[in-house]
mmCIF file of C-alpha atoms in Angstrom:
data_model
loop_
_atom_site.group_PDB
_atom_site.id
_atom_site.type_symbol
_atom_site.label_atom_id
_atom_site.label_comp_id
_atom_site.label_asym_id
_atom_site.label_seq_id
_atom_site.Cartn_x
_atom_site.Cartn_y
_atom_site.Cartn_z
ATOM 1 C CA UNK W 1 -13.088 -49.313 65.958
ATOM 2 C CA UNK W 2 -13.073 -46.705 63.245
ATOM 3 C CA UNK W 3 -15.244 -45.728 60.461
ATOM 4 C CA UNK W 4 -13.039 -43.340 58.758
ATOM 5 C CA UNK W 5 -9.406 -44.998 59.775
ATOM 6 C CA UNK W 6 -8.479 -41.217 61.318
ATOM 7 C CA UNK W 7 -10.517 -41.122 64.186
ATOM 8 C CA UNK W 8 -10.499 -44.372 66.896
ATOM 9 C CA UNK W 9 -12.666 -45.451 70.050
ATOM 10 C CA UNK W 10 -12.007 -48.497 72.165
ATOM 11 C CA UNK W 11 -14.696 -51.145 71.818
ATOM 12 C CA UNK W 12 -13.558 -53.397 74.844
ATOM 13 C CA UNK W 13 -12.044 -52.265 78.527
ATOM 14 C CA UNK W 14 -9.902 -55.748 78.341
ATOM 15 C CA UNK W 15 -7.943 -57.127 75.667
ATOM 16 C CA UNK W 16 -9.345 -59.478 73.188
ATOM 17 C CA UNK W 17 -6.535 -62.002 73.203
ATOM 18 C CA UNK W 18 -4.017 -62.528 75.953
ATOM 19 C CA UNK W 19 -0.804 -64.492 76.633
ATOM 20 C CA UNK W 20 -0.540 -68.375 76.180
ATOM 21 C CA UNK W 21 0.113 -70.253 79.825
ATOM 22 C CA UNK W 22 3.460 -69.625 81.213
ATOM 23 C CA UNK W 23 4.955 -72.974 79.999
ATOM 24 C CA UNK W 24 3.458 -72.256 76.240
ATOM 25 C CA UNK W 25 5.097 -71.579 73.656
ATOM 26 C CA UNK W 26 3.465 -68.198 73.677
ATOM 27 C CA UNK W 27 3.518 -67.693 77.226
ATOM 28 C CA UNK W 28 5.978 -64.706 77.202
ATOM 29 C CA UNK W 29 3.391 -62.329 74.620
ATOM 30 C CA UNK W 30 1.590 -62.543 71.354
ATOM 31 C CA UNK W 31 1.673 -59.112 68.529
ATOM 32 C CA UNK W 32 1.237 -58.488 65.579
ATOM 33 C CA UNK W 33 -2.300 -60.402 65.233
ATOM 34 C CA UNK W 34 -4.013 -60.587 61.561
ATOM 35 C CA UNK W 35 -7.713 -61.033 61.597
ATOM 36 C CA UNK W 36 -9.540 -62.445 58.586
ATOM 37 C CA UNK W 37 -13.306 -63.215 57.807
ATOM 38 C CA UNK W 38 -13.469 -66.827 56.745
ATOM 39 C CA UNK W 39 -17.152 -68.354 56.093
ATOM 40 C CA UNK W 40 -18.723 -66.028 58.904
ATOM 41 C CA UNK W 41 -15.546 -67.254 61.296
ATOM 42 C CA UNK W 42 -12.613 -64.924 62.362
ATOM 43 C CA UNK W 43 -8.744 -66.342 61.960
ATOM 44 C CA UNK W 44 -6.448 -64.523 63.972
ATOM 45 C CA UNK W 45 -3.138 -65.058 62.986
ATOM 46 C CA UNK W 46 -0.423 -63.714 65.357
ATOM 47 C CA UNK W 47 3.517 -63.995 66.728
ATOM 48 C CA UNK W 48 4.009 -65.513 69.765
ATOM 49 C CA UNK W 49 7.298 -65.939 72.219
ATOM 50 C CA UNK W 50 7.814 -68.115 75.102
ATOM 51 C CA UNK W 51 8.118 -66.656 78.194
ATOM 52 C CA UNK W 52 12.338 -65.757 79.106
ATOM 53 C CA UNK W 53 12.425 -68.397 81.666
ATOM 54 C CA UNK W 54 11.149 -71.016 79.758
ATOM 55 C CA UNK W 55 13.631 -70.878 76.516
ATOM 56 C CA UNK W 56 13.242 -74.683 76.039
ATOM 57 C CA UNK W 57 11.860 -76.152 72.520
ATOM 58 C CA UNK W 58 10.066 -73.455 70.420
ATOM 59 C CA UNK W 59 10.348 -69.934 71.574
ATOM 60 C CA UNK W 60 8.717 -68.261 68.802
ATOM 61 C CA UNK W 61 6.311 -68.741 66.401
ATOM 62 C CA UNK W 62 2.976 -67.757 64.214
ATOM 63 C CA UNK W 63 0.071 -69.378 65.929
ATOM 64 C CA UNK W 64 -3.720 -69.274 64.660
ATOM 65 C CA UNK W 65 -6.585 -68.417 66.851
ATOM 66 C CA UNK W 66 -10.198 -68.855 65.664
ATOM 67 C CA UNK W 67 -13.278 -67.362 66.430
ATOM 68 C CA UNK W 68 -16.090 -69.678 65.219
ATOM 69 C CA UNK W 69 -18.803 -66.861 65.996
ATOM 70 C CA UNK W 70 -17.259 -63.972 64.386
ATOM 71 C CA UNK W 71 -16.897 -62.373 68.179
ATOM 72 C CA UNK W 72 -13.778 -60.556 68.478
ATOM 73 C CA UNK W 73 -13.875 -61.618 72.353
ATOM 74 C CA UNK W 74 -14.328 -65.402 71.706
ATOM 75 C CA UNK W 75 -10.774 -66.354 70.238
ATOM 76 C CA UNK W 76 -9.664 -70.343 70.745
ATOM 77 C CA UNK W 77 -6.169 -71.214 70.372
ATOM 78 C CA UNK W 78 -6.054 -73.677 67.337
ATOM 79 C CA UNK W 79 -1.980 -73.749 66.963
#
C-alpha cells in the first residue's frame, strides 16, 4: 500500500491471488489484475494463460474474480 503513490510497503507476505489449477484455463499465470469497488465488493479483473502443457481449448483470456467482503485476500474465481 501507499499513501502518497512514491513511497510502498507490502501489506501481505503471500500473494493475494494465485494461479488457476493446472488443467484451467489460467493454470499457467494470471497479470495484469484491475481491482474495482462495486457496492462494498471488490472485482478483480485480470489475464490469464493456460499452463504450456495444456494448450488445448482456451489458452488465454480476461477472467473476473470477486471479493464479496471487500478483503483483498478473499478473491473467488467467478469466470
Amino acid at each position: 500500500g501507499s499513501d502518497d503513490a512514491i513511497h510502498w510497503r507490502r501489506l501481505f507476505d503471500e500473494p493475494v491471488f494465485t494461479i488457476g489449477a493446472r488443467d484451467a484455463w489460467d493454470g499457467g499465470g494470471v497479470s495484469f489484475p484491475s481491482v474495482v469497488e462495486r457496492g462494498g465488493a471488490l472485482w478483480m479483473y485480470y489475464y490469464g494463460f493456460a499452463d504450456r502443457d495444456n494448450m488445448v481449448g482456451i489458452q488465454r483470456g480476461i477472467g473476473l474474480a470477486v471479493s464479496e467482503t471487500g478483503d483483498l485476500r478473499r478473491f473467488r474465481r467467478v469466470s
